[in-house]
Coordinates of C-alpha atoms in Angstrom, one line a residue:
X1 CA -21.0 -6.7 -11.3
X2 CA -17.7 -5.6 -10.4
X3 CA -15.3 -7.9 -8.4
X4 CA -12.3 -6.2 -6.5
X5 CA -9.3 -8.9 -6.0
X6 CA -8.2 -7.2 -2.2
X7 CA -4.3 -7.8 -1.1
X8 CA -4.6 -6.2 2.2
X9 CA -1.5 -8.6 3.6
X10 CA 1.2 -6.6 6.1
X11 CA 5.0 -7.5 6.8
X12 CA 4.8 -5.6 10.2
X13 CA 8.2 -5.2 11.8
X14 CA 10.6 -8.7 12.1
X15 CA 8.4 -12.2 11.6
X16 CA 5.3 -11.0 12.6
X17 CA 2.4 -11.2 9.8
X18 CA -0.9 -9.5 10.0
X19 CA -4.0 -8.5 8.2
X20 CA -3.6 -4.4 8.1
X21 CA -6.5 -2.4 10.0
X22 CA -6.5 -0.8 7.0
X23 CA -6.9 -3.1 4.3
X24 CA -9.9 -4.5 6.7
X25 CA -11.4 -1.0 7.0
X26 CA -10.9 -0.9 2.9
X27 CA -12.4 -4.0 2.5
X28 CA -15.6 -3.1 4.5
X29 CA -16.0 -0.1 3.0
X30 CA -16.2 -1.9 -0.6
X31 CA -18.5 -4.1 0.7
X32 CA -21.0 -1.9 1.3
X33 CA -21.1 -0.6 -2.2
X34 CA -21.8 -4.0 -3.2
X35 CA -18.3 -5.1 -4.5
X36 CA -18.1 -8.6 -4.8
X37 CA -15.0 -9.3 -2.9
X38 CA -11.5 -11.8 -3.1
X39 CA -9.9 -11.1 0.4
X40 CA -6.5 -12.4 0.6
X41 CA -3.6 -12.5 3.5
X42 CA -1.1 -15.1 4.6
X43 CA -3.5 -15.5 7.7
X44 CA -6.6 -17.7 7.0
X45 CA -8.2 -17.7 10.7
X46 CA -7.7 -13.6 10.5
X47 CA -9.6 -13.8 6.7
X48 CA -12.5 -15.4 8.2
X49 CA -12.9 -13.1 11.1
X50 CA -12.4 -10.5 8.6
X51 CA -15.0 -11.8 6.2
X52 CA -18.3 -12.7 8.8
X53 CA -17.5 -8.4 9.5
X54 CA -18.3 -7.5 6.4
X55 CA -21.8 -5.9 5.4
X56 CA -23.4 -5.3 1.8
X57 CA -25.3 -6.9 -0.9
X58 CA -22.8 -9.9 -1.8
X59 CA -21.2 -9.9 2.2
X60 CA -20.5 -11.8 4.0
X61 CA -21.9 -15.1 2.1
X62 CA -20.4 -14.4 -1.2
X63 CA -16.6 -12.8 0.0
X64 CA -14.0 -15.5 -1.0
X65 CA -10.9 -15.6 1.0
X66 CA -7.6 -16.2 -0.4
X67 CA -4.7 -17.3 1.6
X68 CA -1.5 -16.2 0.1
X69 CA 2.0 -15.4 0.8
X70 CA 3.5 -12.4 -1.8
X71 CA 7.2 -14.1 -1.2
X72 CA 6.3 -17.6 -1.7
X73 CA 7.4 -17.3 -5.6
X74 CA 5.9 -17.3 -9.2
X75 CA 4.7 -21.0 -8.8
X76 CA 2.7 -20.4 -5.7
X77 CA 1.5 -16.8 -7.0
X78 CA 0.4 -18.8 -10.1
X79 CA -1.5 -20.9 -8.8
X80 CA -3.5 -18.3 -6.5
X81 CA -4.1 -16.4 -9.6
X82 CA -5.9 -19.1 -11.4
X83 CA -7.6 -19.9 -8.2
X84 CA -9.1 -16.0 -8.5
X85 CA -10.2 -16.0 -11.7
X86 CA -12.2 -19.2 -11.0
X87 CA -14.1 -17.6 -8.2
X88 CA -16.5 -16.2 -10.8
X89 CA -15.6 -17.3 -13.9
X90 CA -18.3 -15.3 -15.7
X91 CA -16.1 -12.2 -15.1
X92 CA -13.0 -12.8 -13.4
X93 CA -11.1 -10.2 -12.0
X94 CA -11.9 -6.2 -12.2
X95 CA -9.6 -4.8 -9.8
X96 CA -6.7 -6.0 -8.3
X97 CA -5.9 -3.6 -5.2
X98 CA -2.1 -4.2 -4.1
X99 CA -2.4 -3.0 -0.3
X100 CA 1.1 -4.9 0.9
X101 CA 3.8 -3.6 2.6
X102 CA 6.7 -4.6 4.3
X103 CA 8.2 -1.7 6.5
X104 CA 10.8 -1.9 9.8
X105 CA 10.9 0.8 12.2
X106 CA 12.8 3.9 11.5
X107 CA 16.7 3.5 11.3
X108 CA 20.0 5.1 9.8
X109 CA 20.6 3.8 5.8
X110 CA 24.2 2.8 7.9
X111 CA 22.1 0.2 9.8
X112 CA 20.2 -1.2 6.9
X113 CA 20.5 -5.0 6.8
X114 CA 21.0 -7.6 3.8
X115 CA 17.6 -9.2 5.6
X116 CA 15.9 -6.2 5.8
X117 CA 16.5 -5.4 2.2
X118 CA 15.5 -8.7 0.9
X119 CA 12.5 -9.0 2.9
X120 CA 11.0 -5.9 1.9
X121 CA 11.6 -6.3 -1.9
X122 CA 10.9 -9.6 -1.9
X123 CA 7.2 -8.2 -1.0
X124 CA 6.9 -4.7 -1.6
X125 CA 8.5 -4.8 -5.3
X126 CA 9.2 -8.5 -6.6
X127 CA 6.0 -9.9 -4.9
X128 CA 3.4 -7.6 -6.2
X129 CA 5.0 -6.9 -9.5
X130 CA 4.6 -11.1 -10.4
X131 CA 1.4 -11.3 -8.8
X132 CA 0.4 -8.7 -11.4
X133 CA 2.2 -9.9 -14.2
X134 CA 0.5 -13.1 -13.5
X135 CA -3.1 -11.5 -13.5
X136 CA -2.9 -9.2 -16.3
X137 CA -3.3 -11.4 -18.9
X138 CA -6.6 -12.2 -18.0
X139 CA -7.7 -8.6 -17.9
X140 CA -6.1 -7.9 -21.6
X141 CA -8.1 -11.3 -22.6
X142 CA -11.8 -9.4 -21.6
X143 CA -10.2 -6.2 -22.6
X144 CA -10.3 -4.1 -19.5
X145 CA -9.1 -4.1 -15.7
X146 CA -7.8 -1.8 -13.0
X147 CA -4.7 -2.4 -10.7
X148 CA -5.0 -0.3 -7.4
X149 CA -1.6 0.0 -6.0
X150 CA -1.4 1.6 -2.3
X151 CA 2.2 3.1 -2.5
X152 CA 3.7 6.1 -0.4
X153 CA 4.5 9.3 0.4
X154 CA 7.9 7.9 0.5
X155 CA 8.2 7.6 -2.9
X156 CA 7.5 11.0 -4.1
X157 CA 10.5 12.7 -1.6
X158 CA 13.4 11.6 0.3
X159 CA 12.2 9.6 3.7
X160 CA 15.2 9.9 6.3
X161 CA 15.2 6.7 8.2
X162 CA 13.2 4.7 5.4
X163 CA 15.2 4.3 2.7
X164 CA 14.4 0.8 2.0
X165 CA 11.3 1.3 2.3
X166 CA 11.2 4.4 0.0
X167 CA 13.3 2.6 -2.4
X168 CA 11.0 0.0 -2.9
X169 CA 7.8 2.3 -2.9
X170 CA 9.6 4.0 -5.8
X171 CA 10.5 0.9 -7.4
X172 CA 6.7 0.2 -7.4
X173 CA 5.7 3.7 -8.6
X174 CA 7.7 3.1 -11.7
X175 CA 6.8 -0.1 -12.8
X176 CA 2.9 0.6 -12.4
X177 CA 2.8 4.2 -14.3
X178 CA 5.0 2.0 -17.0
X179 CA 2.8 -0.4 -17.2
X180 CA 0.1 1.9 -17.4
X181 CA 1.4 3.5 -20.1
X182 CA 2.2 -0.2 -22.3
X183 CA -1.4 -1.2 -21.6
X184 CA -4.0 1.9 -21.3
X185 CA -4.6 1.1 -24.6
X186 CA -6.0 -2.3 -24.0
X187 CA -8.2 -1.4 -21.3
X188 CA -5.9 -1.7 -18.6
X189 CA -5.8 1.4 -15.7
X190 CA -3.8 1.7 -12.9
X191 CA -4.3 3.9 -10.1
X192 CA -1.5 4.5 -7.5
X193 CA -2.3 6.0 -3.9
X194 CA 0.7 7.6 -2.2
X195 CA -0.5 8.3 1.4
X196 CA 1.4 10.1 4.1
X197 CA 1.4 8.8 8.3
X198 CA -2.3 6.9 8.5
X199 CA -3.8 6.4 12.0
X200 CA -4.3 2.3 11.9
X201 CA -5.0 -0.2 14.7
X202 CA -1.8 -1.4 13.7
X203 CA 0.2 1.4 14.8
X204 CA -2.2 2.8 17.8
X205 CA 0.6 1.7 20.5
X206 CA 3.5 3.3 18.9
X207 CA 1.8 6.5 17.5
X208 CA 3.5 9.9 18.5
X209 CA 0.4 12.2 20.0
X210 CA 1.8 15.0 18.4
X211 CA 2.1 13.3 14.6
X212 CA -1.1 14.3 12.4
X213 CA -2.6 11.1 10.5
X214 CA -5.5 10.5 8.2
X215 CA -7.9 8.5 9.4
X216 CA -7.6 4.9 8.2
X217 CA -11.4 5.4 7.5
X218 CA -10.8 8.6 5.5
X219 CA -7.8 7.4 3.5
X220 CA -10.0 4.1 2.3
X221 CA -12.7 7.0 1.4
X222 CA -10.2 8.6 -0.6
X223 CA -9.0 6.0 -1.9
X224 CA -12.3 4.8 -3.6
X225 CA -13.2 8.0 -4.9
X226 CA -10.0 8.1 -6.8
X227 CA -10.5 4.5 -8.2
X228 CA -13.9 4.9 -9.4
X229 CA -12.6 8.9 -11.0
X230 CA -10.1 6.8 -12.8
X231 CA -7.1 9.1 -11.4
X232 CA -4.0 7.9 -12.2
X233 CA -2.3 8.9 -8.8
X234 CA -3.5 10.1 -5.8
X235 CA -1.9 12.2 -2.4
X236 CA -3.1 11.3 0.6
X237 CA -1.8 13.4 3.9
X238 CA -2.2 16.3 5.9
X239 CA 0.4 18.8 6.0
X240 CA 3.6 19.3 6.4
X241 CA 3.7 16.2 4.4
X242 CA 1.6 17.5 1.5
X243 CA 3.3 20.5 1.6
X244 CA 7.1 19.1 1.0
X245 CA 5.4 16.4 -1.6
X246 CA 4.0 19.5 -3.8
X247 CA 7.5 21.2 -3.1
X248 CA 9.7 17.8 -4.5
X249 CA 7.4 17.4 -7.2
X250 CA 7.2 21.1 -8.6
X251 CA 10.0 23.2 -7.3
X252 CA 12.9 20.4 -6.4
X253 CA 15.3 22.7 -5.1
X254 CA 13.5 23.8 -2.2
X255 CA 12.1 20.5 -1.8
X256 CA 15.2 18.7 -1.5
X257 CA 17.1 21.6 0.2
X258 CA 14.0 21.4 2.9
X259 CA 14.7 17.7 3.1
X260 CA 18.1 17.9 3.7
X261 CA 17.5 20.1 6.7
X262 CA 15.4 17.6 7.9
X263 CA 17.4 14.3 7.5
X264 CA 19.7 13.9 9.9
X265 CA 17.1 15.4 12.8
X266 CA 14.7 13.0 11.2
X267 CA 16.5 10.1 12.0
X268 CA 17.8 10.9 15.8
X269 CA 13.9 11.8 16.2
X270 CA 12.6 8.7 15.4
X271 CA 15.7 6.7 17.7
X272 CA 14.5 8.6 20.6
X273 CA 10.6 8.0 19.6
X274 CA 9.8 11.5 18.8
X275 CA 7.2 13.2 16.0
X276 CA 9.0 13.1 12.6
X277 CA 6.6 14.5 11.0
X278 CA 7.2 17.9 12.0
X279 CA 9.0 20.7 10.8
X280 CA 10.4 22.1 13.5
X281 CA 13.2 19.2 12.6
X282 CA 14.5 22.0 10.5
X283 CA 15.5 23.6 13.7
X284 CA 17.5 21.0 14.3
X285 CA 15.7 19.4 17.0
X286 CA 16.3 16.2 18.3
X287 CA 13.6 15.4 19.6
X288 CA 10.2 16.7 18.7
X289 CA 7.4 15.2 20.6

């Protein structure tokens, strides 16, 4: 029986913390295979509503919740490691799905902050890369596990107005197809999901109507299919996002020329709450709603 290890904890915008729609929606969907399930987030009471949702053979009654902070340090990670592994200690941990993020509105690079930075490495990249560090060994000992690392579209091309965030979804991207490549050999797989704009709970209230999202529902479909097919990376998005990914990755020139059209409008787009997700930003429009 397999047993998913589920981060679905969100850094949402300043000091609030919350359990992300989608992480819940990915959760319930694993449930319902039958995945025996580790649910963890900084928020306990939000863990328990979470878990007496979930439906399958082993939920809710044998979910185990997992409070945890990603940027509480190697001690505290430690600890919540060993604390996994000893929910069933006839097989430990099968898959470890990384589903934090830490992301600020939409701003100039010029207005980036030293807390901002910090704050979103500290989970996005230096969090989630000693959590895994911690938990590896474990999976080398019984020869096989899986990492499942929700990244971004922001780290396969240029983000205007997210380049924190990018940075540190590229940061991530690296150090998991690296690791992947030290460790395939021992059984170890890593899959890494790069998904465009997702329509979430989270987001409902300051969602453009004009930007075109996956489904949160869809994107946790997708996401499982590419898990189980053992894909080593993954797109998630509708167009034009797709479209300019496919373009960076296979004929950079155009991709980066298209982005650089795009930048600047990009930016002024999201000050003035606009849709920038849409290339008529190549026109130069401010505002594209």
């Amino acid at each position: 029986m397999l047993v998913v290890f589920i981060f679905v904890f969100l850094f949402f915008i300043f000091l609030y913390k919350f359990l992300t729609a989608y992480g819940e929606i990915l959760a319930k969907q694993l449930a319902s295979l039958g995945a025996k399930l580790i649910i963890s987030a900084r928020n306990e009471v939000e863990l328990n509503r979470v878990r007496t949702q979930l439906k399958g053979k082993h939920a809710p009654d044998e979910v185990k919740i997992l409070p945890l902070d990603l940027s509480s340090g190697e001690d505290s990670l430690w600890i919540a490691v060993e604390k996994a592994e000893s929910f069933f200690p006839d097989s430990g941990v099968d898959y470890m799905m990384h589903n934090a993020a830490f992301e600020r509105p939409k701003t100039s690079i010029l207005d980036v902050t030293e807390e901002g930075l910090k704050a979103t490495f500290d989970v996005n990249v230096l969090g989630t890369i000693t959590l895994t560090k911690l938990l590896a060994p474990f999976m080398l000992k019984r020869g096989h596990g899986h990492f499942v690392v929700m990244s971004s579209a922001a780290a396969k091309a240029p983000a205007p107005g997210q380049a924190v965030y990018s940075a540190s979804k590229y940061a991530v991207n690296g150090y998991f197809h690296t690791l992947r490549s030290e460790l395939c050999q021992k059984g170890i797989q890593v899959t890494v999901i790069c998904p465009g704009p997702i329509a979430t709970s989270n987001n409902a209230g300051s969602r453009v109507p004009s930007e075109k999202r996956v489904p949160s529902e869809r994107c946790a479909e997708l996401t499982i299919i590419a898990v189980t097919h053992g894909l080593k990376e993954a797109w998630i998005s509708y167009q034009p996002v797709l479209t300019v990914m496919y373009l960076v990755q296979y004929m950079p020139t155009i991709g980066y020329w298209v982005m650089d059209k795009i930048g600047k409008s990009r930016v002024e787009a999201a000050e003035q709450k606009g849709n920038t997700y849409s290339l008529s930003l190549m026109l130069g429009k401010k505002k594209a709603t």
